[in-house]
Amino acid sequence: MAISDVAGPLPFDWRLAARRILRSPVTTIAMIAAGILCGLYYPDFAHAISPVAQLYLNFLKMVVLPYLVSSVIFSITAMVQDPKSVRYLGKVGMAVLVVSFLAVLVSGTLSLILQPGQIENPQSRIELGEFINSQGSVSTDLAFPFQPPPSNGDPSGGHSILLDLVPNNVFNALASGQTIQVLLFCLLFGLAMGKIPQPSSMSLTQALNAVYRACTV
């Protein structure tokens, strides 16, 4: 007699099935399509359920910074402490710089050529601004300016871009959501942790790993 005949069929795990469905890319695409159709054909219903959507977005924003900090620091520390991956750090850093430079070059060139967002007619600007601002938080959380903001002279000149990358207070950068500054701090902190002996950095590494896993549950 076969073992499968004795054991019988395995019970259906509803939790595992629901987790697979919710994490499937097909589910994400289907929900995006449903949201677009709902906004186009049932705008009143979309406005009615907008607090639920805003609550979901707030939950996502809540875990972005902990996920970013823990994952970047933990990954950089593990790479630096691994002798096999140290030789690839220079190549990875160079690849990141090259790709970032190419992305800035392409986007800047296309912006200069296509000039997106340029509206020559002042009346069209006013009508577009009134339409966007009338949609409330469902459409946008930003006010649409009718006139360009006044340009103030930058006393630091070209050095302001470099100065803005380095946070003078990492906790203030975390609180204000300065992602670039936080990312730079995480990279430098991860490199510094990688140079510390593993017995000294093990507790913090395990804590960061726990935070990362908690954000991805």
mmCIF file of C-alpha atoms in Angstrom:
data_model
loop_
_atom_site.group_PDB
_atom_site.id
_atom_site.type_symbol
_atom_site.label_atom_id
_atom_site.label_comp_id
_atom_site.label_asym_id
_atom_site.label_seq_id
_atom_site.Cartn_x
_atom_site.Cartn_y
_atom_site.Cartn_z
ATOM 1 C CA MET A 1 0.000 0.000 0.000
ATOM 2 C CA ALA A 2 1.346 3.405 -0.907
ATOM 3 C CA ILE A 3 2.200 5.900 1.786
ATOM 4 C CA SER A 4 -0.033 8.527 0.175
ATOM 5 C CA ASP A 5 -3.048 6.242 0.514
ATOM 6 C CA VAL A 6 -2.455 5.884 4.234
ATOM 7 C CA ALA A 7 -1.687 9.531 4.964
ATOM 8 C CA GLY A 8 -4.541 10.945 2.904
ATOM 9 C CA PRO A 9 -4.712 14.415 1.356
ATOM 10 C CA LEU A 10 -3.113 17.297 3.197
ATOM 11 C CA PRO A 11 -5.486 19.864 4.728
ATOM 12 C CA PHE A 12 -5.911 23.097 2.819
ATOM 13 C CA ASP A 13 -4.036 25.988 4.435
ATOM 14 C CA TRP A 14 -6.172 29.112 4.028
ATOM 15 C CA ARG A 15 -3.551 31.398 5.539
ATOM 16 C CA LEU A 16 -0.858 30.266 3.147
ATOM 17 C CA ALA A 17 -3.197 30.594 0.165
ATOM 18 C CA ALA A 18 -4.308 34.085 1.216
ATOM 19 C CA ARG A 19 -0.703 35.160 1.734
ATOM 20 C CA ARG A 20 0.259 33.949 -1.725
ATOM 21 C CA ILE A 21 -2.689 35.735 -3.312
ATOM 22 C CA LEU A 22 -2.009 39.018 -1.528
ATOM 23 C CA ARG A 23 1.698 38.935 -2.391
ATOM 24 C CA SER A 24 1.147 38.032 -6.020
ATOM 25 C CA PRO A 25 2.023 40.697 -8.635
ATOM 26 C CA VAL A 26 -1.182 39.767 -10.449
ATOM 27 C CA THR A 27 -3.177 40.878 -7.405
ATOM 28 C CA THR A 28 -1.335 44.204 -7.325
ATOM 29 C CA ILE A 29 -1.983 44.856 -11.018
ATOM 30 C CA ALA A 30 -5.634 43.870 -10.628
ATOM 31 C CA MET A 31 -6.090 46.235 -7.670
ATOM 32 C CA ILE A 32 -4.467 49.103 -9.580
ATOM 33 C CA ALA A 33 -6.783 48.490 -12.524
ATOM 34 C CA ALA A 34 -9.782 48.301 -10.185
ATOM 35 C CA GLY A 35 -8.786 51.599 -8.572
ATOM 36 C CA ILE A 36 -8.478 53.319 -11.944
ATOM 37 C CA LEU A 37 -11.850 52.020 -13.108
ATOM 38 C CA CYS A 38 -13.459 52.968 -9.808
ATOM 39 C CA GLY A 39 -12.114 56.508 -10.051
ATOM 40 C CA LEU A 40 -13.284 56.881 -13.642
ATOM 41 C CA TYR A 41 -16.767 55.399 -13.413
ATOM 42 C CA TYR A 42 -17.638 55.669 -9.697
ATOM 43 C CA PRO A 43 -16.018 58.892 -8.425
ATOM 44 C CA ASP A 44 -18.439 59.264 -5.516
ATOM 45 C CA PHE A 45 -17.586 55.815 -4.234
ATOM 46 C CA ALA A 46 -13.876 56.564 -4.691
ATOM 47 C CA HIS A 47 -14.197 59.702 -2.564
ATOM 48 C CA ALA A 48 -16.139 57.758 0.061
ATOM 49 C CA ILE A 49 -13.411 55.137 0.507
ATOM 50 C CA SER A 50 -10.530 57.625 0.243
ATOM 51 C CA PRO A 51 -9.920 57.575 4.049
ATOM 52 C CA VAL A 52 -9.224 53.845 3.806
ATOM 53 C CA ALA A 53 -6.729 54.440 1.012
ATOM 54 C CA GLN A 54 -5.085 57.264 2.953
ATOM 55 C CA LEU A 55 -4.822 55.031 6.009
ATOM 56 C CA TYR A 56 -3.147 52.342 3.907
ATOM 57 C CA LEU A 57 -0.675 54.868 2.504
ATOM 58 C CA ASN A 58 0.104 56.094 6.008
ATOM 59 C CA PHE A 59 0.899 52.533 7.052
ATOM 60 C CA LEU A 60 3.263 52.210 4.097
ATOM 61 C CA LYS A 61 4.969 55.511 4.902
ATOM 62 C CA MET A 62 5.307 54.405 8.511
ATOM 63 C CA VAL A 63 7.597 51.481 7.628
ATOM 64 C CA VAL A 64 9.580 53.089 4.807
ATOM 65 C CA LEU A 65 12.306 54.665 6.924
ATOM 66 C CA PRO A 66 12.759 51.715 9.334
ATOM 67 C CA TYR A 67 12.914 49.380 6.345
ATOM 68 C CA LEU A 68 15.378 51.609 4.509
ATOM 69 C CA VAL A 69 17.670 52.135 7.491
ATOM 70 C CA SER A 70 17.741 48.517 8.621
ATOM 71 C CA SER A 71 18.103 46.969 5.164
ATOM 72 C CA VAL A 72 20.852 49.293 3.933
ATOM 73 C CA ILE A 73 22.953 49.189 7.105
ATOM 74 C CA PHE A 74 22.549 45.429 7.516
ATOM 75 C CA SER A 75 23.364 44.720 3.860
ATOM 76 C CA ILE A 76 26.422 46.984 3.733
ATOM 77 C CA THR A 77 27.721 45.566 7.009
ATOM 78 C CA ALA A 78 27.310 41.995 5.785
ATOM 79 C CA MET A 79 29.066 42.802 2.517
ATOM 80 C CA VAL A 80 32.023 44.477 4.209
ATOM 81 C CA GLN A 81 32.444 41.650 6.718
ATOM 82 C CA ASP A 82 32.289 38.983 4.014
ATOM 83 C CA PRO A 83 35.765 38.522 2.472
ATOM 84 C CA LYS A 84 34.292 37.225 -0.780
ATOM 85 C CA SER A 85 32.113 40.280 -1.373
ATOM 86 C CA VAL A 86 34.655 42.953 -0.418
ATOM 87 C CA ARG A 87 36.293 42.779 -3.828
ATOM 88 C CA TYR A 88 32.967 43.604 -5.470
ATOM 89 C CA LEU A 89 32.272 46.748 -3.417
ATOM 90 C CA GLY A 90 34.364 48.971 -5.654
ATOM 91 C CA LYS A 91 32.682 47.657 -8.782
ATOM 92 C CA VAL A 92 29.233 48.046 -7.244
ATOM 93 C CA GLY A 93 29.986 51.602 -6.159
ATOM 94 C CA MET A 94 31.326 52.495 -9.591
ATOM 95 C CA ALA A 95 28.278 50.946 -11.257
ATOM 96 C CA VAL A 96 25.944 52.948 -9.008
ATOM 97 C CA LEU A 97 27.772 56.174 -9.822
ATOM 98 C CA VAL A 98 27.752 55.486 -13.562
ATOM 99 C CA VAL A 99 24.074 54.534 -13.632
ATOM 100 C CA SER A 100 23.134 57.556 -11.510
ATOM 101 C CA PHE A 101 25.116 59.874 -13.771
ATOM 102 C CA LEU A 102 23.506 58.422 -16.892
ATOM 103 C CA ALA A 103 20.036 58.698 -15.351
ATOM 104 C CA VAL A 104 20.595 62.353 -14.457
ATOM 105 C CA LEU A 105 22.060 63.044 -17.895
ATOM 106 C CA VAL A 106 19.181 61.416 -19.770
ATOM 107 C CA SER A 107 16.454 62.946 -17.603
ATOM 108 C CA GLY A 108 18.038 66.393 -17.753
ATOM 109 C CA THR A 109 18.434 66.220 -21.524
ATOM 110 C CA LEU A 110 14.838 65.102 -22.025
ATOM 111 C CA SER A 111 13.597 67.827 -19.677
ATOM 112 C CA LEU A 112 15.445 70.498 -21.632
ATOM 113 C CA ILE A 113 14.193 69.169 -24.961
ATOM 114 C CA LEU A 114 10.589 68.314 -24.106
ATOM 115 C CA GLN A 115 10.075 70.929 -21.344
ATOM 116 C CA PRO A 116 7.259 69.075 -19.562
ATOM 117 C CA GLY A 117 4.789 71.135 -17.576
ATOM 118 C CA GLN A 118 5.331 74.322 -19.539
ATOM 119 C CA ILE A 119 1.996 76.088 -20.044
ATOM 120 C CA GLU A 120 2.307 79.333 -21.950
ATOM 121 C CA ASN A 121 -1.304 80.445 -21.622
ATOM 122 C CA PRO A 122 -1.882 82.022 -18.156
ATOM 123 C CA GLN A 123 -5.591 81.243 -18.287
ATOM 124 C CA SER A 124 -4.831 77.565 -18.885
ATOM 125 C CA ARG A 125 -2.515 77.577 -15.885
ATOM 126 C CA ILE A 126 -5.215 79.046 -13.678
ATOM 127 C CA GLU A 127 -7.848 76.582 -14.880
ATOM 128 C CA LEU A 128 -5.520 73.624 -14.389
ATOM 129 C CA GLY A 129 -4.561 74.818 -10.919
ATOM 130 C CA GLU A 130 -8.190 75.285 -9.897
ATOM 131 C CA PHE A 131 -9.053 71.814 -11.166
ATOM 132 C CA ILE A 132 -6.193 70.123 -9.293
ATOM 133 C CA ASN A 133 -6.826 71.990 -6.054
ATOM 134 C CA SER A 134 -10.547 71.220 -6.228
ATOM 135 C CA GLN A 135 -9.944 67.465 -6.182
ATOM 136 C CA GLY A 136 -8.825 67.400 -2.545
ATOM 137 C CA SER A 137 -6.518 64.784 -1.044
ATOM 138 C CA VAL A 138 -7.602 62.090 -3.513
ATOM 139 C CA SER A 139 -5.863 63.841 -6.386
ATOM 140 C CA THR A 140 -2.905 65.537 -4.749
ATOM 141 C CA ASP A 141 -1.696 66.815 -1.418
ATOM 142 C CA LEU A 142 0.305 69.638 -2.969
ATOM 143 C CA ALA A 143 -0.943 73.093 -3.839
ATOM 144 C CA PHE A 144 -0.536 74.019 -7.479
ATOM 145 C CA PRO A 145 1.118 77.432 -7.779
ATOM 146 C CA PHE A 146 -0.327 79.835 -10.314
ATOM 147 C CA GLN A 147 2.834 81.908 -10.438
ATOM 148 C CA PRO A 148 6.468 80.788 -10.195
ATOM 149 C CA PRO A 149 7.976 81.264 -6.720
ATOM 150 C CA PRO A 150 10.383 84.152 -6.289
ATOM 151 C CA SER A 151 13.990 83.201 -6.761
ATOM 152 C CA ASN A 152 16.236 83.972 -3.831
ATOM 153 C CA GLY A 153 19.966 84.167 -4.160
ATOM 154 C CA ASP A 154 21.807 81.140 -2.895
ATOM 155 C CA PRO A 155 24.672 82.318 -0.694
ATOM 156 C CA SER A 156 26.487 78.992 -0.821
ATOM 157 C CA GLY A 157 26.457 78.770 -4.611
ATOM 158 C CA GLY A 158 27.219 75.399 -6.161
ATOM 159 C CA HIS A 159 28.266 73.932 -2.822
ATOM 160 C CA SER A 160 24.651 73.863 -1.611
ATOM 161 C CA ILE A 161 23.951 70.572 -3.395
ATOM 162 C CA LEU A 162 26.849 68.871 -1.635
ATOM 163 C CA LEU A 163 25.935 70.421 1.703
ATOM 164 C CA ASP A 164 22.338 69.243 1.373
ATOM 165 C CA LEU A 165 23.498 65.647 0.971
ATOM 166 C CA VAL A 166 25.203 65.518 4.375
ATOM 167 C CA PRO A 167 22.806 65.737 7.338
ATOM 168 C CA ASN A 168 23.932 67.830 10.278
ATOM 169 C CA ASN A 169 21.450 65.926 12.447
ATOM 170 C CA VAL A 170 20.487 62.422 11.375
ATOM 171 C CA PHE A 171 17.494 62.329 13.721
ATOM 172 C CA ASN A 172 16.167 65.535 12.200
ATOM 173 C CA ALA A 173 16.668 64.009 8.742
ATOM 174 C CA LEU A 174 14.725 60.928 9.834
ATOM 175 C CA ALA A 175 11.907 63.021 11.294
ATOM 176 C CA SER A 176 11.622 65.291 8.253
ATOM 177 C CA GLY A 177 11.842 62.447 5.730
ATOM 178 C CA GLN A 178 15.086 63.512 4.036
ATOM 179 C CA THR A 179 15.590 60.212 2.246
ATOM 180 C CA ILE A 180 18.841 61.093 0.456
ATOM 181 C CA GLN A 181 20.482 62.259 3.674
ATOM 182 C CA VAL A 182 19.262 59.175 5.521
ATOM 183 C CA LEU A 183 20.551 56.927 2.745
ATOM 184 C CA LEU A 184 23.995 58.541 2.850
ATOM 185 C CA PHE A 185 24.118 58.096 6.617
ATOM 186 C CA CYS A 186 23.120 54.440 6.272
ATOM 187 C CA LEU A 187 25.837 53.796 3.701
ATOM 188 C CA LEU A 188 28.562 55.387 5.804
ATOM 189 C CA PHE A 189 27.298 53.790 9.008
ATOM 190 C CA GLY A 190 27.155 50.374 7.345
ATOM 191 C CA LEU A 191 30.727 50.739 6.089
ATOM 192 C CA ALA A 192 31.872 51.763 9.564
ATOM 193 C CA MET A 193 30.071 48.828 11.177
ATOM 194 C CA GLY A 194 31.713 46.480 8.710
ATOM 195 C CA LYS A 195 35.133 47.539 9.986
ATOM 196 C CA ILE A 196 34.213 46.762 13.595
ATOM 197 C CA PRO A 197 35.007 43.231 14.816
ATOM 198 C CA GLN A 198 31.994 40.968 14.512
ATOM 199 C CA PRO A 199 31.669 40.189 18.256
ATOM 200 C CA SER A 200 31.241 43.916 18.949
ATOM 201 C CA SER A 201 28.749 44.576 16.156
ATOM 202 C CA MET A 202 26.809 41.311 16.364
ATOM 203 C CA SER A 203 24.084 42.608 18.689
ATOM 204 C CA LEU A 204 23.338 45.666 16.558
ATOM 205 C CA THR A 205 23.441 43.578 13.383
ATOM 206 C CA GLN A 206 20.913 41.145 14.808
ATOM 207 C CA ALA A 207 18.691 44.039 15.901
ATOM 208 C CA LEU A 208 18.773 45.556 12.410
ATOM 209 C CA ASN A 209 17.993 42.170 10.906
ATOM 210 C CA ALA A 210 15.023 41.838 13.252
ATOM 211 C CA VAL A 211 13.739 45.291 12.255
ATOM 212 C CA TYR A 212 14.119 44.402 8.576
ATOM 213 C CA ARG A 213 12.221 41.138 8.981
ATOM 214 C CA ALA A 214 9.499 42.851 11.003
ATOM 215 C CA CYS A 215 8.963 45.397 8.213
ATOM 216 C CA THR A 216 8.594 42.645 5.608
ATOM 217 C CA VAL A 217 6.135 40.439 7.496
#
